[in-house]
Coordinates of C-alpha atoms and ligand atoms in Angstrom, one line a residue:
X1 CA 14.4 11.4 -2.5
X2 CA 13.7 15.4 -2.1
X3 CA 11.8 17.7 -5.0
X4 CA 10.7 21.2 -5.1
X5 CA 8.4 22.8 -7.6
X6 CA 10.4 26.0 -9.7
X7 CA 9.5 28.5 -12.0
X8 CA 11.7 27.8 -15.1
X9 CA 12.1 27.4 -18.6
X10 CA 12.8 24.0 -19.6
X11 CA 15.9 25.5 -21.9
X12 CA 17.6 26.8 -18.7
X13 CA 16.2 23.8 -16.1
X14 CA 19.5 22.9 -14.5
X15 CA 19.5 19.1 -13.9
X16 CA 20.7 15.6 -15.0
X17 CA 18.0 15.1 -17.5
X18 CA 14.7 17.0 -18.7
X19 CA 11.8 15.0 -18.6
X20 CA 9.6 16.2 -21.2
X21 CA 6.0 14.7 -21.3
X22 CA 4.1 14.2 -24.9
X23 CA 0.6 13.0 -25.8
X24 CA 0.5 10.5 -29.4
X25 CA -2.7 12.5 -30.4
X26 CA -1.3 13.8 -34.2
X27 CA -2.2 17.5 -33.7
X28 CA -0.6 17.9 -30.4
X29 CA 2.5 15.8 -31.1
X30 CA 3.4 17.6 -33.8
X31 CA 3.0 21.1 -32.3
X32 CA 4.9 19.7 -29.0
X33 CA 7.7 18.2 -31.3
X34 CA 7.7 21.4 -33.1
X35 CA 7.8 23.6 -30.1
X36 CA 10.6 21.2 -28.6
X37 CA 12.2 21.5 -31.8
X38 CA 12.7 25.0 -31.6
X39 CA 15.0 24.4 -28.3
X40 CA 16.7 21.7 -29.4
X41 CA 17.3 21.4 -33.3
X42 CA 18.9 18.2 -33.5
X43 CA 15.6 16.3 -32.1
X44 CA 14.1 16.5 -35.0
X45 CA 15.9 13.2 -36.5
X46 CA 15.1 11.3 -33.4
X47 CA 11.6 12.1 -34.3
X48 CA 11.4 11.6 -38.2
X49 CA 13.1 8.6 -37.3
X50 CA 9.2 7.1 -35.7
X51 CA 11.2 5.9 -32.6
X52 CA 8.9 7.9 -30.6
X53 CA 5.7 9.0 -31.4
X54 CA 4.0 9.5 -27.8
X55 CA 2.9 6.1 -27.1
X56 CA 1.5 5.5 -23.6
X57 CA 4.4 4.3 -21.3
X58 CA 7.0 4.9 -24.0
X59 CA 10.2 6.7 -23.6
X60 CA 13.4 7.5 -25.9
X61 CA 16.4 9.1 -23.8
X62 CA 18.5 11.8 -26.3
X63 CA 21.4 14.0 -26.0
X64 CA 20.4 17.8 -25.6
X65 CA 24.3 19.3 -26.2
X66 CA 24.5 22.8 -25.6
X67 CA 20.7 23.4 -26.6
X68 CA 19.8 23.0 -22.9
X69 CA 21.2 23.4 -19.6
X70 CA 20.3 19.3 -18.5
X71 CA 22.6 17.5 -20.9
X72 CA 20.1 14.9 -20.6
X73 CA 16.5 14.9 -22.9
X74 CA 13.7 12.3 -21.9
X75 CA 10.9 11.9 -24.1
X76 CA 7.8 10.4 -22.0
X77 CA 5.0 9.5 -23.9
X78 CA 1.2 10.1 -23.0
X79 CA -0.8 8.4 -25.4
X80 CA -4.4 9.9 -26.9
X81 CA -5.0 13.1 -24.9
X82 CA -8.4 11.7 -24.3
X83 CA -7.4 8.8 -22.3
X84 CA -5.3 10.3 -20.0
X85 CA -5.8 9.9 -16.2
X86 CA -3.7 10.6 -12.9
X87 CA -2.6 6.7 -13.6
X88 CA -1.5 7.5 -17.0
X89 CA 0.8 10.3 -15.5
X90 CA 1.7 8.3 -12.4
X91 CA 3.2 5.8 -15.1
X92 CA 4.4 8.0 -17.5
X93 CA 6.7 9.6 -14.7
X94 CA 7.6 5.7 -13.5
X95 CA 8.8 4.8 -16.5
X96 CA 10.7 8.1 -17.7
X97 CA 12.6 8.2 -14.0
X98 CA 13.3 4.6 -14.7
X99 CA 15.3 5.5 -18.2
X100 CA 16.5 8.0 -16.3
X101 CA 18.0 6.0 -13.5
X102 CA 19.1 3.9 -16.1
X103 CA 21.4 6.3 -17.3
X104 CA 22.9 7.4 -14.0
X105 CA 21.1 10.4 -13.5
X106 CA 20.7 12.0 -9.8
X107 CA 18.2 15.0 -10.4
X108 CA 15.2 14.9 -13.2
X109 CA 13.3 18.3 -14.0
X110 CA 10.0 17.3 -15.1
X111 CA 8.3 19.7 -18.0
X112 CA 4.2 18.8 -17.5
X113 CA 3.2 21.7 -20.0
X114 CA 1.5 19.0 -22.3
X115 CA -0.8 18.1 -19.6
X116 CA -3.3 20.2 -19.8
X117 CA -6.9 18.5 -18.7
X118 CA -5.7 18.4 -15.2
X119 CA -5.1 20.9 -12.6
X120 CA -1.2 21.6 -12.1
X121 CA -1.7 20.5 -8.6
X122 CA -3.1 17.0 -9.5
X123 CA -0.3 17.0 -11.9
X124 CA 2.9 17.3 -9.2
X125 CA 1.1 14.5 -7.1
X126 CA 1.0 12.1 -9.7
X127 CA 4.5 12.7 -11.2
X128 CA 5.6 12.7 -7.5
X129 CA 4.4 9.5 -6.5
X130 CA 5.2 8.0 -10.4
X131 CA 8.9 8.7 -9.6
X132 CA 9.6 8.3 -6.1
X133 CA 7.5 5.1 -5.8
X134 CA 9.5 3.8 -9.2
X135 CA 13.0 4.1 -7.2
X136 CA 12.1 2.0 -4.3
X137 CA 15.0 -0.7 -3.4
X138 CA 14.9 -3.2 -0.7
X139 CA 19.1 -3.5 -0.7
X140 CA 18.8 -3.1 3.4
X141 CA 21.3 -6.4 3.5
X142 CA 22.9 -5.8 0.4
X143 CA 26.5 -5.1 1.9
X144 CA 27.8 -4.6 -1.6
X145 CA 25.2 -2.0 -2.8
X146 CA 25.7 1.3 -2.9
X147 CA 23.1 2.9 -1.4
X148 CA 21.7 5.4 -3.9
X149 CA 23.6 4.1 -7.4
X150 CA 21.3 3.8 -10.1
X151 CA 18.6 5.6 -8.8
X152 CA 17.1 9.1 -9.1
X153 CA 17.6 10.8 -5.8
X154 CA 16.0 14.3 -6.2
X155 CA 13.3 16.0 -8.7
X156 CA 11.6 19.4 -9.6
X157 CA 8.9 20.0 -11.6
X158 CA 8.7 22.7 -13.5
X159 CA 5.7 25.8 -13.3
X160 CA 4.8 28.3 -15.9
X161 CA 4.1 31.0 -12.5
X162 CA 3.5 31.6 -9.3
X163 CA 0.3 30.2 -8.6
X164 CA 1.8 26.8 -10.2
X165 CA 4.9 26.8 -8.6
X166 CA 2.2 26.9 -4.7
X167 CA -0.1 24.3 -6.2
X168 CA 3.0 22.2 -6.9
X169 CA 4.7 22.8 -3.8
X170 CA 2.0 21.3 -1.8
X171 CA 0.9 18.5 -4.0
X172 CA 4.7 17.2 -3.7
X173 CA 4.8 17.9 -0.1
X174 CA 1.7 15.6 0.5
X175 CA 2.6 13.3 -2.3
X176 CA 5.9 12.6 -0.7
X177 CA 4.9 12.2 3.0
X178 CA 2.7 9.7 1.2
X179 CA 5.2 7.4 -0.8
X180 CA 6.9 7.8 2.3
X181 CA 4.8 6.0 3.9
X182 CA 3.9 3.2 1.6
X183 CA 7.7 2.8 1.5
X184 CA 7.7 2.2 5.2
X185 CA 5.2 -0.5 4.7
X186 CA 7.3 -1.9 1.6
X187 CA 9.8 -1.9 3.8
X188 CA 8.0 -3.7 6.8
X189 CA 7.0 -6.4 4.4
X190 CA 10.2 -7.3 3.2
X191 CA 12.4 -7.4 6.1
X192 CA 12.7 -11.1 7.2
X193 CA 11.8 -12.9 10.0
X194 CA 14.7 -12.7 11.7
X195 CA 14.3 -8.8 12.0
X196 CA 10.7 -8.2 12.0
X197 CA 8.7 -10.4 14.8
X198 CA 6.0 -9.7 16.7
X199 CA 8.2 -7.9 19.7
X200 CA 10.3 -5.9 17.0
X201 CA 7.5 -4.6 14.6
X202 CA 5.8 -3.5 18.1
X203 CA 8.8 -1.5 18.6
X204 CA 8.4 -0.4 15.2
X205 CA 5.4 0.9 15.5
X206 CA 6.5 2.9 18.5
X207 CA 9.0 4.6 17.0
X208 CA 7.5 5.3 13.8
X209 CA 4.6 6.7 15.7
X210 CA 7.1 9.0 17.5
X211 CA 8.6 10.3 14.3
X212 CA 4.9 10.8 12.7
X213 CA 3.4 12.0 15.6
X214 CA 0.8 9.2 16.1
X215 CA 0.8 7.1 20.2
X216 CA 1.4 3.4 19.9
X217 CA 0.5 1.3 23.3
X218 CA 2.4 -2.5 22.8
X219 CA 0.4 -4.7 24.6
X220 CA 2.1 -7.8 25.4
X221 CA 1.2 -11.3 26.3
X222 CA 0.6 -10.9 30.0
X223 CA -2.2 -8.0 28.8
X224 CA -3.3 -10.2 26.2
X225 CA -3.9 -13.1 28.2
X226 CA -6.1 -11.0 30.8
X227 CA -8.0 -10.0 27.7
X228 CA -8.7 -13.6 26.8
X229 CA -7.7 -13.1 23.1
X230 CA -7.6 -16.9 22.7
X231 CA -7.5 -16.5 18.8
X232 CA -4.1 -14.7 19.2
X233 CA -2.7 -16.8 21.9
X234 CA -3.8 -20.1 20.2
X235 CA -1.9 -19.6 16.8
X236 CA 1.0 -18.2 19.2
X237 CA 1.3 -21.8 21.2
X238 CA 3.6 -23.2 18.8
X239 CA 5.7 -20.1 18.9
X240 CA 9.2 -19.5 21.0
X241 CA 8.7 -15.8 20.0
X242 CA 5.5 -14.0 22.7
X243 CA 2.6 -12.3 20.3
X244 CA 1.8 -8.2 20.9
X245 CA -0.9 -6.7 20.1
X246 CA -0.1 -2.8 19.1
X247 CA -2.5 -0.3 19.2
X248 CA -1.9 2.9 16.9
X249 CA -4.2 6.5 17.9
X250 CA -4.6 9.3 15.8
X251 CA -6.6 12.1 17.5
X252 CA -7.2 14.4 14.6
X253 CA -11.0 15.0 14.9
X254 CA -13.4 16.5 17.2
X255 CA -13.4 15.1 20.8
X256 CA -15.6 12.4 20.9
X257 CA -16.3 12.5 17.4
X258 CA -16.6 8.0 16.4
X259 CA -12.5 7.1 14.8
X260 CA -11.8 4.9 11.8
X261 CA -10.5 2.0 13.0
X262 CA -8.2 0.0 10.5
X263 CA -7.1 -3.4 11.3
X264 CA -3.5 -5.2 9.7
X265 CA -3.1 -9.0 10.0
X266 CA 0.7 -9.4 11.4
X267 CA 1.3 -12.6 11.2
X268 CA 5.6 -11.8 10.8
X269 CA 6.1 -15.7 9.6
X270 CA 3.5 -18.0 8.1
X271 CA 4.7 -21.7 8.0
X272 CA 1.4 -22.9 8.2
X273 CA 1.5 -24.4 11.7
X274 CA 1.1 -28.1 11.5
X275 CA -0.9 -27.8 8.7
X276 CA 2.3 -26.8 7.7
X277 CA 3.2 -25.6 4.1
X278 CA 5.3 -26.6 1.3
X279 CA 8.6 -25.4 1.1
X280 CA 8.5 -24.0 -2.4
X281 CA 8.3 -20.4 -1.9
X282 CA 7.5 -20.3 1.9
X283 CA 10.3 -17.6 2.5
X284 CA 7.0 -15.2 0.9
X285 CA 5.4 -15.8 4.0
X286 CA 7.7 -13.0 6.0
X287 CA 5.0 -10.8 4.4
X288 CA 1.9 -12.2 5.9
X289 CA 2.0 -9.6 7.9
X290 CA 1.8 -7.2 4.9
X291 CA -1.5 -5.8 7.1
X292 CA -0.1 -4.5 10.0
X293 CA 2.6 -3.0 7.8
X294 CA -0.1 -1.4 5.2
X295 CA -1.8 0.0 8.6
X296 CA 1.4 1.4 10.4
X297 CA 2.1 2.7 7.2
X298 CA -1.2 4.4 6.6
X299 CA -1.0 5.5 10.5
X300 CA 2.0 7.1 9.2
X301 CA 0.4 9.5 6.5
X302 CA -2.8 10.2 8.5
X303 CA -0.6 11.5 11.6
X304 CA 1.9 13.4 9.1
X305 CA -0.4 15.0 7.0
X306 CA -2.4 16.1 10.0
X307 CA -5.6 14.8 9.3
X308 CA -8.5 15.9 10.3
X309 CA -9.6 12.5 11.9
X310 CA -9.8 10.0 14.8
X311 CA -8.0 7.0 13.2
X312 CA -7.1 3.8 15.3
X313 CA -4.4 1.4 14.1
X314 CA -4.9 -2.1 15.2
X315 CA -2.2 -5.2 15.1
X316 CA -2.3 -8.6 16.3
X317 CA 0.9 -9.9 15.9
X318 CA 2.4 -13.3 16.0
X319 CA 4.6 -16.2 14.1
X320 CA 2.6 -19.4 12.7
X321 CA 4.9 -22.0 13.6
X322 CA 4.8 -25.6 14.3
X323 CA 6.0 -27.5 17.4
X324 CA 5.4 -29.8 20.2
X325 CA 3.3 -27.2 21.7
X326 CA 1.2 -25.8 18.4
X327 CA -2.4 -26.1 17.9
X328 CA -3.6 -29.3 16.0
X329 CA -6.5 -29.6 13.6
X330 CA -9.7 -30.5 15.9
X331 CA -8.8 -28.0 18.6
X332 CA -11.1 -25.7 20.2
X333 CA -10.4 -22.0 20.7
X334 CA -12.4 -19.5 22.6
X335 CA -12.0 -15.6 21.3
X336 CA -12.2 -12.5 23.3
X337 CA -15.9 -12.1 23.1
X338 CA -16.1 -15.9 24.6
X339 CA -17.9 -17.4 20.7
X340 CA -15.4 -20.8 19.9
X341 CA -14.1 -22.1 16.8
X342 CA -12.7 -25.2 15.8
X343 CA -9.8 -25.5 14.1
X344 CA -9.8 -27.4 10.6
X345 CA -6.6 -26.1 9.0
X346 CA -3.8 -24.4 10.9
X347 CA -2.6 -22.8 8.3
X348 CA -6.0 -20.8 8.7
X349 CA -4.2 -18.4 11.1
X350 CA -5.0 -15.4 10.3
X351 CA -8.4 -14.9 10.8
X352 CA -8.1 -16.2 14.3
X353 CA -5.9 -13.7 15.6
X354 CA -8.1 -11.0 13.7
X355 CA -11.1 -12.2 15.1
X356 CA -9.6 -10.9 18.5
X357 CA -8.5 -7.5 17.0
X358 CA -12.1 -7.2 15.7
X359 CA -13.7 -7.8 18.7
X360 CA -11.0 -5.7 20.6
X361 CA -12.0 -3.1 17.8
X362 CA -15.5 -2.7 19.3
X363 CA -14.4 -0.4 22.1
X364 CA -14.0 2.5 20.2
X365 CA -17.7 2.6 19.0
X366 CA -15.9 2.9 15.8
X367 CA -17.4 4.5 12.6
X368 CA -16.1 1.8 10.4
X369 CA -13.9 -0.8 10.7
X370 CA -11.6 -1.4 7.3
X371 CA -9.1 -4.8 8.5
X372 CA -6.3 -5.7 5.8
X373 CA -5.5 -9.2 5.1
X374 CA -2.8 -11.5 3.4
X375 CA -5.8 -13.7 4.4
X376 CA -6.6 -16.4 1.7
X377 CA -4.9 -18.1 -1.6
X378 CA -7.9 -18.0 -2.9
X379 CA -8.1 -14.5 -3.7
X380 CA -5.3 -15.0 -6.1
X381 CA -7.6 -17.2 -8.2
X382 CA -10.3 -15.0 -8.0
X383 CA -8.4 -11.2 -8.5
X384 CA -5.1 -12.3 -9.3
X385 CA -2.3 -9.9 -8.3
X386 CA -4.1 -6.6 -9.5
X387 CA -7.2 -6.2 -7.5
X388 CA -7.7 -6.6 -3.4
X389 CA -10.7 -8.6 -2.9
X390 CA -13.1 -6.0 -0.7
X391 CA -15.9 -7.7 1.3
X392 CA -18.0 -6.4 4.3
X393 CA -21.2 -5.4 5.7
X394 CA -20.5 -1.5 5.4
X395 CA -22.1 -0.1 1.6
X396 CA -21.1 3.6 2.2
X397 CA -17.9 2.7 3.2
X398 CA -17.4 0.8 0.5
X399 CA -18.4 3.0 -1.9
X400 CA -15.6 5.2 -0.2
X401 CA -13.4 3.1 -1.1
X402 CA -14.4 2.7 -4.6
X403 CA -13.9 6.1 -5.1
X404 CA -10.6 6.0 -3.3
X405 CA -9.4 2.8 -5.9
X406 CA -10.1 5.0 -8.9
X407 CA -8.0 8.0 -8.0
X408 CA -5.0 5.7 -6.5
X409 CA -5.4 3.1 -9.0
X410 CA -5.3 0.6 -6.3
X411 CA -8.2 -1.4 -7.5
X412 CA -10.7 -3.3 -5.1
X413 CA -13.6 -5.4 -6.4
X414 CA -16.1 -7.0 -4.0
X415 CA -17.3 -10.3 -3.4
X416 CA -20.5 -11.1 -2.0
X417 CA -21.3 -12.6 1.5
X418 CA -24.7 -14.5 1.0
X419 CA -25.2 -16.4 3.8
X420 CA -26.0 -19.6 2.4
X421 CA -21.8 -19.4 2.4
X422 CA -22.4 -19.6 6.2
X423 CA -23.2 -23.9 5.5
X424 CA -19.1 -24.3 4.3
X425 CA -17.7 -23.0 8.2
X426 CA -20.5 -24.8 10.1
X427 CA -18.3 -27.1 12.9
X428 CA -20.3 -30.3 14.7
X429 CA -18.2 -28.9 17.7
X430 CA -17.7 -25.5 17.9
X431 CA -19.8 -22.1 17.2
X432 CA -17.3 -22.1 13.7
X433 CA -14.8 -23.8 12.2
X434 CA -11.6 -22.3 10.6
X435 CA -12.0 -23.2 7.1
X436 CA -14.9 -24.0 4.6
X437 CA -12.2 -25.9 2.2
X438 CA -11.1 -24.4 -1.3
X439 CA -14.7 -23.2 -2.4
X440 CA -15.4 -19.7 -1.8
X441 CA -12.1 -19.5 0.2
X442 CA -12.1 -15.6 0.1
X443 CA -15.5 -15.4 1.2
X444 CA -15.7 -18.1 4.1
X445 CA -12.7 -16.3 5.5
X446 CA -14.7 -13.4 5.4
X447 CA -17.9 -14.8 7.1
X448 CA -15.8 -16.1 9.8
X449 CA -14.7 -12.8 10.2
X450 CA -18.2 -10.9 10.1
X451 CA -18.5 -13.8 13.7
X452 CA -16.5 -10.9 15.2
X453 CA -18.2 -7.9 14.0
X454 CA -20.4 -5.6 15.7
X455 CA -20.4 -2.4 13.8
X456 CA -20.0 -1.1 9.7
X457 CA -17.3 -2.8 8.8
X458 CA -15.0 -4.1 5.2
X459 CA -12.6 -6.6 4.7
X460 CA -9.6 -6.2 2.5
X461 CA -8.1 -9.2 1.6
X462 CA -4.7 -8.3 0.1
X463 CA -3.1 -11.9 -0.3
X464 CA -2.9 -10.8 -3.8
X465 CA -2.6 -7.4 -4.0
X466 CA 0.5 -7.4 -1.0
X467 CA 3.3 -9.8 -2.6
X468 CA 4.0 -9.2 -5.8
X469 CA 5.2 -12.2 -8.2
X470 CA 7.1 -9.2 -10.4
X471 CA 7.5 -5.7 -10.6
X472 CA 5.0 -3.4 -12.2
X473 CA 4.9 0.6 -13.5
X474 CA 6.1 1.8 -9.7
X475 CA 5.4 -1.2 -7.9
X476 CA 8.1 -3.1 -6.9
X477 CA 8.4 -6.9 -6.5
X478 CA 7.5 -8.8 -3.4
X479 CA 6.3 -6.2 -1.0
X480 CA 4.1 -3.5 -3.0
X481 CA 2.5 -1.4 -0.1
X482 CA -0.4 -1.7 -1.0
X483 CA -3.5 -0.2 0.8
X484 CA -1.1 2.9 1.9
X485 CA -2.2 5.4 -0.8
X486 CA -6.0 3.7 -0.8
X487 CA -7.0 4.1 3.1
X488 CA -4.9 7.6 3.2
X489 CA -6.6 8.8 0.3
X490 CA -10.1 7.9 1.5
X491 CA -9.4 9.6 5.0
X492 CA -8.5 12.2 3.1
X493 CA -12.1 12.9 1.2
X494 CA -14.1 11.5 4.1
Ligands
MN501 MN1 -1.8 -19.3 6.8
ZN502 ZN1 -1.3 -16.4 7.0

């Protein structure tokens, strides 16, 4: 999807439809509708008729005849003017490119003159990511799809000058590169098995780090096994396919200057080892390695965008399968730094290969350390599908974060790690065991984690957050990308 930002009227907009945007506050309704009405006449039954009134989310789709250049008129409503926020935008957009794909149209001019509490700039970036996010597909093995029907393929938004038509240009340059990137890791997620396993995502990585401009080194199992990652390797026994581990740099900041280091979970197929799962619903599990694919997504924006940072990508990768030659429960394994945990539930994978990441992680003297997880069901429970469960020994990072959830609407809530918790993943055996059973799941997972930590560091768990059960606004079903537009957008105020 392409967009520009033009200086236009919206009676002369050339395009499939017109997107207009309208608040439901009474006084500003009526003076939109009235202006509206005074380009196109023959609205003003639509409106008398109360099918639209400028409800939040709401649309109505009507036929402009020869009062405008689009033949196409969307209505997109607001709600109170009060109440409105980038999110309200971002949906508003969502929902009006969605009627608009609906209806077959190709190119949407968006009119944003009702918006007026934001700056023009902030504006463009929502709408942009609203629609371009909304028209995500995952038809990749569809052979009868036709790659583009039904779906908006280019935008502009409309200025009132100069100075707008600048502010917008940029905000739907940046936008873009972003939803680009979260579409990457959509796309990551989704793929199955049999095209994303640990060798192929490495060579993902590589090449999408060519194309961004970011350095991926693959490490493969030879290198892994002289770095004594036995977390990795263990959950790998049972495996025919050899684990990677793919390191991702970013060199944006000063020389020598600490780098963020973000770790992704890739585990490319859960079955739960022996421990192995039920088979309702296990083809979700190509996405437990939603992780590595939110963090060579985000590795993607930093490096496109040019920021102005040192950020480090890690990803252990591997399949969780079960076999002749697959951990049991009651094993032992020893992790990079040499500390031992036993194993309780196989199915507990992926804190074991991210224990080695974490400790891997320590080389950089990072400045934080922010890993992403599919890591526990219990998050679900806790969070449901909305909010990523956030956990960690680092406040101000946290905070970052925070702040980075309420502009992106990616919400993260955190969960505390008291360390009377520490009791439930005490092993008779081992320094740890694997799992601390169904109470506190989200937060044992964590502890074991925090084992492996040696500097400010947060935990994302996204087992929630990463699949979703149904589409939302501009979030699409199964893989959301998720994490993208957070970590990008707190890289970018840092
Ligand atoms: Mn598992
Ligand atoms: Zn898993």
């Amino acid at each position: 999807m392409h967009a520009t930002g033009l200086i236009s009227q919206r009676r002369t907009v050339k395009a499939d439809a017109l997107v207009v945007f309208i608040p439901s506050t009474t006084k500003l309704f009526q003076s939109a509708i009235k202006a509206l009405a005074a380009d196109v006449p023959h609205i003003q039954p639509l409106i008398d008729s109360g099918d639209f009134t400028g409800k939040k989310g709401s649309t109505v789709l009507a036929y402009a005849g020869s009062a405008l250049k689009a033949p196409r008129l969307i209505l997109a409503g607001l709600g109170e003017i009060d109440e409105i926020t980038v999110e309200t935008v971002r949906r508003a957009a969502a929902a009006a490119t969605k009627t608009a794909a609906a209806a077959g149209v190709k190119h949407c001019a968006y009119d944003v003159a009702a918006i007026k509490d934001m700056s023009i700039g902030d504006v463009a970036f929502a709408v942009t990511e609203g629609a371009m996010l909304s028209q995500y597909r995952y038809w990749k093995y569809k052979t009868t799809a036709n790659n583009g029907n039904g779906m908006v393929t280019s935008f502009s938004i409309i200025g009132a000058d100069r100075a707008d038509q600048k502010a917008i240009k940029q905000a739907v340059e940046t936008a873009s590169t972003i939803v680009e990137s979260v579409n990457i890791a959509r796309d990551l997620a989704n793929a199955p098995n049999n095209e994303i396993y640990p060798e192929s995502l490495g060579k993902r990585a590589t090449e999408i780090g060519r194309a961004a401009g970011f350095k991926t080194t693959v490490l493969d199992k030879k290198k892994i096994q002289a770095l004594k990652m036995g977390g990795l390797l263990g959950v790998n026994k049972g495996s025919e396919r050899p684990p990677v581990f793919i390191v991702m740099e970013h060199h944006g900041g000063k020389k020598g200057e600490k780098p963020i280091v973000i770790v992704g979970k890739g585990v490319t197929f859960d079955t739960g080892g022996i421990s192995i799962k039920p088979a309702a619903g296990m083809s979700d599990m190509k996405g437990d390695m939603h992780g590595a694919a939110t963090t060579i997504g985000t590795m993607h924006a930093v490096a496109k965008l040019g920021l102005k940072k040192n950020v480090i990508g890690l990803v252990p990768a591997t399949d969780n399968m079960p076999s002749g030659s697959a951990i049991v429960p009651g094993d032992i394994l020893t992790f990079m730094n040499g500390k031992t945990a036993e194993i309780d539930n196989t199915d507990a994978e992926g804190r074991l290969i991210l224990a080695d990441a974490l400790v891997y992680a320590d080389r950089y003297s990072p400045e934080t350390v922010v890993d992403l997880a599919t890591l526990t069901g219990a998050i679900i429970i806790a969070l449901g599908n909305t909010t990523t469960g956030m956990m960690g020994t680092d406040k101000a990072t946290m905070d970052r974060l925070r702040n980075a959830a309420s502009r992106t609407s990616e919400y993260v809530c955190e969960l505390p790690l008291y360390e009377e918790y520490e009791e439930l993943i005490k092993s008779d055996y081992a320094d740890i065991k694997n799992s601390g059973g169904r109470a506190a799941g989200s937060i044992t997972a964590a502890l074991f984690l925090k084992h492996f930590v040696s500097y400010p560091w947060v935990h994302l768990d996204i087992a929630g957050t990463a699949l979703q059960p149904k589409p939302g606004p501009y979030v699409p079903k199964d893989g959301s990308g998720v994490g993208v537009r957070l970590l990008t957008d707190m890289i970018k105020n840092w």
